[in-house]
């Protein structure tokens, strides 16, 4: 194959988030973004091959190289959104209005709304319609700087509908520019048919759905909503042990609605990540640190549901690798904007802008086991690079509610949006 080169020059500020081979950053290292002023990047066949000054790189450039003048823009790695529920049908603005009147997320769920209302709409949707909706959302995410995204099933809750969702996710992974990671979340809620027979649903998950999904490699991860009113630690353990036995990696939704024991379970099972953690205790934090589990915080959920924030400072200061994701879904966070998540993390969780950037890039990649490929701008990694029309990187989370993306480069290709 002929060598395809792209030279990106005149970058005012290049935020590399370089980690020199480490999968994530922890503690004070999270503030070290490896910023280079007046930088040039050379990309070869979709991978970053050199970073330096224009003069340094001149000798490596072929005659037919594509040249992109960044015109003094700021470059960051593409965002890695490691937790979304982006495949869904229907929307829930009625619940948003009910919360404005004082109802809580749990009250709305108990009255038949919540996850189960999206399950109803998603079961009814065709695979084709679901895929069209999701592909458009992925385009939107790219235009807002997200180049890698994890997507969960979990709005089907029966074998056919869960498989329909996973097939959509796998089709998107093959056909869309975005790097897509698939997660099976059959244990998102108990479906109405199994309301009075929870063990029956766990049997269905373990004996029918998981083996089929593992055999057809429809999901890399298995996740469980281990929380008050949803799956208990014992039920979650059974599902996750079975998934691990079948070769799947583990994630856990935990400690969102109350102290659930989910963080201890994630530590016990050596999950790749445990997500939410609004109610995690110091004991839970120590467990995560010991077993090297990434803590994925979802500030958009706390903001949107107005229910309190995860203890980001205690987690970071205890040395746990912290990631931030959007949790984009129609119920608890109808936003996929990673800069907005950073703004909320800085204003409500007392994270520094530098920690927020590390959490949305390198540490997000770690939450997907992908940090050898994406999450930082370093030689050998995929050239997933976003140019922003901002004076410096701190401006990104500061000027919130606007899209500052100027150019999206995915795997070395400059994307055009119509
Ligand atoms: O991650 N917490 C559980 N599940 C989603 C919410 C899904 C929904 O409300 O539709 C979450 O917040
Ligand atoms: Fe979620």
Short mmCIF file of C-alpha atoms and ligand atoms in Angstrom, two decimals:
data_model
loop_
_atom_site.label_atom_id
_atom_site.label_comp_id
_atom_site.label_asym_id
_atom_site.label_seq_id
_atom_site.Cartn_x
_atom_site.Cartn_y
_atom_site.Cartn_z
CA UNK A 1 0.00 0.00 0.00
CA UNK A 2 1.28 3.48 -0.86
CA UNK A 3 2.19 5.66 2.09
CA UNK A 4 -0.49 8.26 2.83
CA UNK A 5 0.87 11.26 4.73
CA UNK A 6 -0.91 14.15 6.43
CA UNK A 7 1.03 17.04 7.94
CA UNK A 8 -0.83 19.23 10.44
CA UNK A 9 1.13 22.44 10.95
CA UNK A 10 0.76 25.71 12.87
CA UNK A 11 -0.90 24.22 15.94
CA UNK A 12 -0.86 26.99 18.54
CA UNK A 13 -1.18 24.58 21.47
CA UNK A 14 -0.98 20.80 21.20
CA UNK A 15 -2.45 19.00 24.22
CA UNK A 16 -0.91 15.54 23.93
CA UNK A 17 -2.02 13.93 27.25
CA UNK A 18 1.09 11.79 26.65
CA UNK A 19 1.55 8.99 29.15
CA UNK A 20 4.66 7.28 27.75
CA UNK A 21 3.08 3.85 27.56
CA UNK A 22 1.10 3.98 30.81
CA UNK A 23 -2.56 3.02 30.29
CA UNK A 24 -3.86 5.86 32.48
CA UNK A 25 -2.87 8.78 34.67
CA UNK A 26 -3.54 8.95 38.41
CA UNK A 27 -3.13 11.53 41.20
CA UNK A 28 -1.15 14.66 40.36
CA UNK A 29 -0.11 13.17 36.98
CA UNK A 30 -3.68 13.82 35.83
CA UNK A 31 -2.78 17.52 35.73
CA UNK A 32 0.15 16.94 33.40
CA UNK A 33 -1.21 17.33 29.87
CA UNK A 34 2.11 17.36 28.00
CA UNK A 35 1.33 20.61 26.20
CA UNK A 36 3.55 21.59 23.25
CA UNK A 37 3.39 25.14 21.83
CA UNK A 38 3.72 25.77 18.05
CA UNK A 39 3.57 22.12 17.11
CA UNK A 40 3.41 20.09 13.92
CA UNK A 41 2.11 16.50 13.66
CA UNK A 42 2.96 14.01 10.94
CA UNK A 43 0.42 11.27 10.27
CA UNK A 44 1.19 8.18 8.18
CA UNK A 45 -1.53 5.75 7.13
CA UNK A 46 -3.83 6.94 9.90
CA UNK A 47 -1.27 6.72 12.70
CA UNK A 48 0.77 9.49 14.31
CA UNK A 49 4.36 9.06 13.13
CA UNK A 50 6.08 12.19 14.45
CA UNK A 51 5.47 15.27 16.59
CA UNK A 52 7.76 18.29 16.59
CA UNK A 53 8.44 21.64 14.95
CA UNK A 54 7.70 22.19 11.26
CA UNK A 55 11.43 22.40 10.61
CA UNK A 56 12.12 19.09 12.40
CA UNK A 57 9.52 17.26 10.37
CA UNK A 58 10.28 18.84 6.95
CA UNK A 59 12.78 16.14 6.03
CA UNK A 60 10.26 13.32 6.50
CA UNK A 61 7.54 14.80 4.28
CA UNK A 62 6.88 13.18 0.91
CA UNK A 63 6.07 15.32 -2.16
CA UNK A 64 2.43 14.24 -2.27
CA UNK A 65 1.73 14.71 1.46
CA UNK A 66 -1.54 16.36 2.35
CA UNK A 67 -0.96 19.57 4.30
CA UNK A 68 -3.43 20.95 6.84
CA UNK A 69 -2.77 24.44 8.19
CA UNK A 70 -4.23 24.51 11.71
CA UNK A 71 -4.05 28.33 11.62
CA UNK A 72 -3.16 28.67 15.29
CA UNK A 73 -5.95 26.48 16.54
CA UNK A 74 -5.67 24.28 19.64
CA UNK A 75 -5.39 20.49 19.17
CA UNK A 76 -6.63 17.83 21.61
CA UNK A 77 -6.99 14.06 21.30
CA UNK A 78 -10.48 13.01 20.17
CA UNK A 79 -12.70 12.40 23.19
CA UNK A 80 -13.25 8.83 24.34
CA UNK A 81 -16.80 8.60 25.70
CA UNK A 82 -16.60 5.29 27.57
CA UNK A 83 -20.23 5.05 28.75
CA UNK A 84 -23.31 5.73 26.60
CA UNK A 85 -26.73 4.28 25.87
CA UNK A 86 -26.79 5.87 22.43
CA UNK A 87 -29.02 3.32 20.69
CA UNK A 88 -32.61 4.04 21.71
CA UNK A 89 -36.00 4.95 20.27
CA UNK A 90 -38.36 7.56 21.68
CA UNK A 91 -37.55 10.46 23.99
CA UNK A 92 -38.59 11.40 27.55
CA UNK A 93 -39.03 15.16 27.72
CA UNK A 94 -42.26 14.51 29.66
CA UNK A 95 -40.15 13.11 32.54
CA UNK A 96 -37.87 16.14 32.35
CA UNK A 97 -40.96 18.31 32.85
CA UNK A 98 -42.16 16.09 35.74
CA UNK A 99 -38.80 16.51 37.50
CA UNK A 100 -39.11 20.27 37.11
CA UNK A 101 -42.38 19.91 39.08
CA UNK A 102 -40.52 18.09 41.87
CA UNK A 103 -40.81 14.36 41.01
CA UNK A 104 -37.63 12.29 41.34
CA UNK A 105 -36.11 9.90 38.80
CA UNK A 106 -37.01 6.93 41.03
CA UNK A 107 -40.62 8.06 41.51
CA UNK A 108 -41.05 8.40 37.75
CA UNK A 109 -39.55 4.93 37.22
CA UNK A 110 -41.87 3.41 39.86
CA UNK A 111 -44.85 4.87 37.99
CA UNK A 112 -43.93 3.05 34.78
CA UNK A 113 -41.69 5.70 33.22
CA UNK A 114 -37.90 5.61 33.28
CA UNK A 115 -35.91 2.85 31.61
CA UNK A 116 -39.04 0.78 30.88
CA UNK A 117 -40.63 3.54 28.80
CA UNK A 118 -37.57 3.54 26.51
CA UNK A 119 -37.69 -0.28 26.48
CA UNK A 120 -41.24 -0.10 25.11
CA UNK A 121 -40.26 2.27 22.29
CA UNK A 122 -37.05 0.39 21.47
CA UNK A 123 -38.79 -3.00 21.31
CA UNK A 124 -41.24 -1.54 18.80
CA UNK A 125 -38.58 0.06 16.57
CA UNK A 126 -37.15 -1.81 13.58
CA UNK A 127 -33.45 -2.50 13.39
CA UNK A 128 -33.26 -0.16 10.41
CA UNK A 129 -34.89 2.74 12.27
CA UNK A 130 -32.73 2.23 15.35
CA UNK A 131 -29.62 2.21 13.22
CA UNK A 132 -30.60 5.38 11.38
CA UNK A 133 -31.26 7.23 14.65
CA UNK A 134 -27.99 6.03 16.17
CA UNK A 135 -25.86 6.79 13.08
CA UNK A 136 -27.12 10.37 13.08
CA UNK A 137 -26.21 10.67 16.78
CA UNK A 138 -22.71 9.33 16.07
CA UNK A 139 -22.30 12.03 13.39
CA UNK A 140 -23.30 14.62 15.98
CA UNK A 141 -20.83 13.21 18.51
CA UNK A 142 -18.00 13.37 15.96
CA UNK A 143 -18.82 16.99 15.21
CA UNK A 144 -18.52 17.70 18.93
CA UNK A 145 -15.12 16.02 19.18
CA UNK A 146 -15.92 12.44 20.25
CA UNK A 147 -14.04 9.91 18.10
CA UNK A 148 -14.40 6.77 20.26
CA UNK A 149 -17.60 5.71 21.99
CA UNK A 150 -18.88 2.78 24.00
CA UNK A 151 -22.54 1.86 23.44
CA UNK A 152 -24.65 -0.39 25.67
CA UNK A 153 -27.67 -2.49 24.90
CA UNK A 154 -30.23 -2.63 27.70
CA UNK A 155 -33.41 -1.17 26.21
CA UNK A 156 -34.53 -4.54 24.83
CA UNK A 157 -34.55 -6.82 27.90
CA UNK A 158 -35.67 -9.85 25.90
CA UNK A 159 -33.45 -12.03 23.69
CA UNK A 160 -34.64 -10.72 20.32
CA UNK A 161 -34.65 -7.05 21.27
CA UNK A 162 -31.27 -7.19 23.03
CA UNK A 163 -29.75 -8.91 20.00
CA UNK A 164 -31.36 -6.34 17.72
CA UNK A 165 -29.65 -3.56 19.70
CA UNK A 166 -26.28 -5.36 19.73
CA UNK A 167 -26.48 -5.95 15.97
CA UNK A 168 -27.09 -2.23 15.45
CA UNK A 169 -24.05 -1.43 17.61
CA UNK A 170 -21.89 -3.94 15.71
CA UNK A 171 -23.07 -2.64 12.32
CA UNK A 172 -22.18 0.90 13.39
CA UNK A 173 -18.76 -0.31 14.56
CA UNK A 174 -18.12 -1.63 11.05
CA UNK A 175 -19.69 1.15 9.01
CA UNK A 176 -19.17 4.40 10.89
CA UNK A 177 -16.01 6.50 11.17
CA UNK A 178 -16.29 6.50 14.96
CA UNK A 179 -14.54 3.73 16.89
CA UNK A 180 -17.41 1.90 18.60
CA UNK A 181 -17.16 -0.54 21.54
CA UNK A 182 -20.13 -2.81 22.28
CA UNK A 183 -21.44 -3.64 25.78
CA UNK A 184 -24.23 -6.05 26.73
CA UNK A 185 -26.46 -4.56 29.44
CA UNK A 186 -29.28 -7.10 29.52
CA UNK A 187 -29.30 -6.50 33.30
CA UNK A 188 -30.33 -2.85 33.00
CA UNK A 189 -33.74 -3.43 34.63
CA UNK A 190 -36.15 -6.33 35.17
CA UNK A 191 -38.52 -6.50 32.19
CA UNK A 192 -42.27 -6.28 32.97
CA UNK A 193 -42.76 -9.99 32.04
CA UNK A 194 -40.38 -11.01 34.87
CA UNK A 195 -41.53 -8.51 37.50
CA UNK A 196 -42.58 -11.25 39.88
CA UNK A 197 -39.94 -13.75 38.78
CA UNK A 198 -36.55 -12.00 38.98
CA UNK A 199 -34.65 -15.30 39.20
CA UNK A 200 -36.28 -16.36 35.94
CA UNK A 201 -34.79 -13.32 34.24
CA UNK A 202 -31.32 -13.97 35.69
CA UNK A 203 -31.59 -17.56 34.38
CA UNK A 204 -32.58 -16.24 30.95
CA UNK A 205 -29.59 -13.88 30.94
CA UNK A 206 -27.10 -16.51 32.06
CA UNK A 207 -28.38 -19.57 30.25
CA UNK A 208 -29.61 -18.14 26.94
CA UNK A 209 -28.58 -14.58 26.20
CA UNK A 210 -24.95 -14.53 27.40
CA UNK A 211 -23.88 -17.76 25.63
CA UNK A 212 -25.45 -16.63 22.33
CA UNK A 213 -23.91 -13.14 22.54
CA UNK A 214 -20.48 -14.49 23.50
CA UNK A 215 -20.51 -17.08 20.74
CA UNK A 216 -21.37 -14.50 18.09
CA UNK A 217 -18.97 -11.96 19.64
CA UNK A 218 -21.70 -9.31 19.76
CA UNK A 219 -20.30 -7.61 22.87
CA UNK A 220 -16.83 -7.06 24.28
CA UNK A 221 -18.11 -6.02 27.73
CA UNK A 222 -20.91 -7.11 30.03
CA UNK A 223 -22.41 -4.50 32.38
CA UNK A 224 -25.01 -4.70 35.18
CA UNK A 225 -27.07 -1.97 36.89
CA UNK A 226 -26.16 -2.94 40.46
CA UNK A 227 -28.17 -0.45 42.46
CA UNK A 228 -31.12 0.05 44.80
CA UNK A 229 -34.30 -1.26 43.23
CA UNK A 230 -32.40 -2.90 40.35
CA UNK A 231 -29.87 -5.80 40.54
CA UNK A 232 -28.45 -6.84 43.94
CA UNK A 233 -24.72 -7.56 44.34
CA UNK A 234 -25.49 -11.32 44.44
CA UNK A 235 -27.59 -11.21 41.27
CA UNK A 236 -24.96 -9.01 39.60
CA UNK A 237 -22.13 -11.34 40.64
CA UNK A 238 -23.85 -14.33 39.07
CA UNK A 239 -24.32 -12.54 35.74
CA UNK A 240 -20.85 -11.02 35.65
CA UNK A 241 -19.12 -14.28 36.62
CA UNK A 242 -20.90 -16.04 33.80
CA UNK A 243 -19.90 -13.25 31.35
CA UNK A 244 -16.27 -13.45 32.49
CA UNK A 245 -16.29 -17.22 32.11
CA UNK A 246 -17.43 -16.71 28.51
CA UNK A 247 -14.52 -14.32 27.87
CA UNK A 248 -16.26 -10.97 28.24
CA UNK A 249 -14.78 -8.00 30.10
CA UNK A 250 -16.70 -6.44 32.96
CA UNK A 251 -18.22 -3.07 33.76
CA UNK A 252 -20.61 -2.19 36.59
CA UNK A 253 -23.17 0.64 37.04
CA UNK A 254 -22.93 1.19 40.80
CA UNK A 255 -23.67 3.41 43.78
CA UNK A 256 -25.84 5.84 41.80
CA UNK A 257 -29.17 5.73 43.62
CA UNK A 258 -27.74 4.67 46.98
CA UNK A 259 -24.85 2.71 48.51
CA UNK A 260 -25.24 -0.56 46.57
CA UNK A 261 -22.09 -2.57 47.25
CA UNK A 262 -21.48 -2.38 43.51
CA UNK A 263 -18.07 -0.77 43.87
CA UNK A 264 -16.90 -3.58 46.17
CA UNK A 265 -18.21 -6.09 43.64
CA UNK A 266 -16.33 -4.35 40.81
CA UNK A 267 -13.13 -4.52 42.87
CA UNK A 268 -13.73 -8.18 43.75
CA UNK A 269 -14.28 -9.15 40.10
CA UNK A 270 -11.50 -6.90 38.76
CA UNK A 271 -13.90 -5.05 36.50
CA UNK A 272 -12.29 -2.80 33.89
CA UNK A 273 -14.43 0.09 35.13
CA UNK A 274 -17.16 0.93 37.64
CA UNK A 275 -19.41 3.80 36.69
CA UNK A 276 -21.55 6.49 38.47
CA UNK A 277 -20.33 6.22 42.13
CA UNK A 278 -22.32 9.14 43.56
CA UNK A 279 -22.64 7.19 46.86
CA UNK A 280 -19.24 5.46 47.03
CA UNK A 281 -17.58 5.28 50.48
CA UNK A 282 -13.87 5.62 51.34
CA UNK A 283 -13.79 1.83 51.81
CA UNK A 284 -15.14 1.44 48.28
CA UNK A 285 -12.53 3.88 47.00
CA UNK A 286 -9.71 1.94 48.67
CA UNK A 287 -10.96 -1.27 47.06
CA UNK A 288 -10.90 0.26 43.57
CA UNK A 289 -7.38 1.56 44.12
CA UNK A 290 -6.21 -1.90 45.19
CA UNK A 291 -7.64 -3.77 42.22
CA UNK A 292 -6.90 -1.16 39.54
CA UNK A 293 -10.49 -0.47 38.49
CA UNK A 294 -11.15 2.74 36.53
CA UNK A 295 -13.77 4.95 38.26
CA UNK A 296 -15.95 6.45 35.54
CA UNK A 297 -17.82 9.54 36.69
CA UNK A 298 -20.90 10.84 34.90
CA UNK A 299 -21.32 14.49 35.91
CA UNK A 300 -24.05 15.06 33.33
CA UNK A 301 -26.35 12.66 35.23
CA UNK A 302 -25.94 14.43 38.57
CA UNK A 303 -26.52 17.74 36.83
CA UNK A 304 -29.57 16.59 34.84
CA UNK A 305 -31.22 14.65 37.71
CA UNK A 306 -29.94 17.14 40.31
CA UNK A 307 -28.99 14.37 42.74
CA UNK A 308 -25.53 14.98 44.08
CA UNK A 309 -22.08 14.32 42.65
CA UNK A 310 -19.52 11.54 42.93
CA UNK A 311 -16.55 12.36 45.22
CA UNK A 312 -14.10 13.08 42.40
CA UNK A 313 -11.52 14.72 44.69
CA UNK A 314 -11.38 11.79 47.11
CA UNK A 315 -11.07 9.35 44.20
CA UNK A 316 -8.28 11.29 42.46
CA UNK A 317 -6.45 12.10 45.70
CA UNK A 318 -6.60 8.39 46.66
CA UNK A 319 -4.86 7.47 43.41
CA UNK A 320 -7.79 5.83 41.59
CA UNK A 321 -7.72 6.36 37.79
CA UNK A 322 -10.74 8.57 37.09
CA UNK A 323 -12.52 8.81 33.73
CA UNK A 324 -15.45 11.01 32.74
CA UNK A 325 -18.16 9.90 30.32
CA UNK A 326 -21.48 11.36 29.18
CA UNK A 327 -23.84 8.42 29.90
CA UNK A 328 -25.81 9.84 26.95
CA UNK A 329 -29.34 8.38 27.22
CA UNK A 330 -32.91 9.72 26.99
CA UNK A 331 -33.59 9.51 30.74
CA UNK A 332 -30.74 10.56 32.97
CA UNK A 333 -28.52 12.59 30.60
CA UNK A 334 -29.77 13.77 27.22
CA UNK A 335 -26.40 15.23 26.26
CA UNK A 336 -23.31 13.76 24.63
CA UNK A 337 -21.20 16.92 24.91
CA UNK A 338 -17.89 16.00 26.54
CA UNK A 339 -16.87 19.69 26.96
CA UNK A 340 -20.12 20.21 28.89
CA UNK A 341 -19.25 17.20 31.11
CA UNK A 342 -15.88 18.86 31.77
CA UNK A 343 -17.56 22.15 32.69
CA UNK A 344 -19.81 20.38 35.21
CA UNK A 345 -16.84 18.38 36.57
CA UNK A 346 -14.92 21.61 37.18
CA UNK A 347 -17.81 23.60 38.66
CA UNK A 348 -19.48 20.88 40.76
CA UNK A 349 -16.80 18.27 41.44
CA UNK A 350 -13.83 20.56 41.89
CA UNK A 351 -11.77 18.88 39.20
CA UNK A 352 -9.19 21.07 37.47
CA UNK A 353 -9.58 21.65 33.71
CA UNK A 354 -6.45 19.54 33.24
CA UNK A 355 -7.87 16.61 35.25
CA UNK A 356 -11.10 16.89 33.30
CA UNK A 357 -9.28 16.66 29.95
CA UNK A 358 -7.27 13.62 31.08
CA UNK A 359 -10.50 11.98 32.29
CA UNK A 360 -12.25 12.49 28.95
CA UNK A 361 -9.36 11.23 26.81
CA UNK A 362 -6.63 8.89 28.08
CA UNK A 363 -8.49 7.64 31.15
CA UNK A 364 -11.67 7.16 29.09
CA UNK A 365 -9.62 4.98 26.73
CA UNK A 366 -8.38 3.02 29.77
CA UNK A 367 -12.00 2.41 30.80
CA UNK A 368 -12.36 0.58 27.47
CA UNK A 369 -8.97 -1.15 27.53
CA UNK A 370 -8.03 0.92 24.47
CA UNK A 371 -5.34 3.27 25.69
CA UNK A 372 -2.61 1.69 23.57
CA UNK A 373 -4.53 2.94 20.51
CA UNK A 374 -6.46 6.10 21.39
CA UNK A 375 -6.80 8.76 24.11
CA UNK A 376 -3.58 10.70 23.58
CA UNK A 377 -1.59 12.28 20.76
CA UNK A 378 1.56 10.17 20.74
CA UNK A 379 3.66 8.44 18.10
CA UNK A 380 2.12 5.08 17.15
CA UNK A 381 -1.42 5.95 18.20
CA UNK A 382 -4.41 6.50 15.91
CA UNK A 383 -4.49 10.04 14.50
CA UNK A 384 -7.78 11.03 16.19
CA UNK A 385 -7.20 14.75 16.55
CA UNK A 386 -9.61 17.63 17.06
CA UNK A 387 -8.79 21.27 16.23
CA UNK A 388 -10.66 23.88 18.26
CA UNK A 389 -11.22 27.58 17.61
CA UNK A 390 -10.13 28.65 21.09
CA UNK A 391 -7.18 30.68 22.39
CA UNK A 392 -5.93 27.94 24.79
CA UNK A 393 -7.13 24.59 26.14
CA UNK A 394 -8.55 25.99 29.38
CA UNK A 395 -11.04 28.00 27.34
CA UNK A 396 -12.83 24.81 26.21
CA UNK A 397 -14.70 23.97 29.45
CA UNK A 398 -14.88 27.64 30.44
CA UNK A 399 -16.95 28.86 27.47
CA UNK A 400 -19.70 26.28 27.88
CA UNK A 401 -22.77 25.50 25.81
CA UNK A 402 -21.02 26.31 22.51
CA UNK A 403 -19.35 23.97 20.05
CA UNK A 404 -15.77 25.12 19.49
CA UNK A 405 -14.77 22.30 17.13
CA UNK A 406 -13.21 23.53 13.88
CA UNK A 407 -11.82 20.33 12.32
CA UNK A 408 -12.21 16.63 13.07
CA UNK A 409 -9.45 14.23 12.03
CA UNK A 410 -10.35 10.57 12.50
CA UNK A 411 -7.68 7.96 11.89
CA UNK A 412 -5.81 10.47 9.73
CA UNK A 413 -8.81 11.48 7.60
CA UNK A 414 -10.08 15.06 7.70
CA UNK A 415 -13.85 14.70 7.97
CA UNK A 416 -16.25 16.96 6.08
CA UNK A 417 -19.76 17.41 7.43
CA UNK A 418 -22.63 18.41 5.19
O1 LIG B 1 -26.77 5.08 33.38
N1 LIG B 1 -28.47 4.14 35.65
C1 LIG B 1 -28.98 3.38 34.84
N2 LIG B 1 -29.16 3.56 33.55
C2 LIG B 1 -29.00 4.79 32.88
C3 LIG B 1 -30.30 5.52 32.78
C4 LIG B 1 -31.10 4.98 31.69
C5 LIG B 1 -32.44 5.62 31.51
O2 LIG B 1 -32.95 6.34 32.39
O3 LIG B 1 -32.98 5.37 30.44
C6 LIG B 1 -27.88 5.54 33.52
O4 LIG B 1 -28.10 6.59 34.16
FE1 LIG B 2 -25.49 4.34 32.15
#
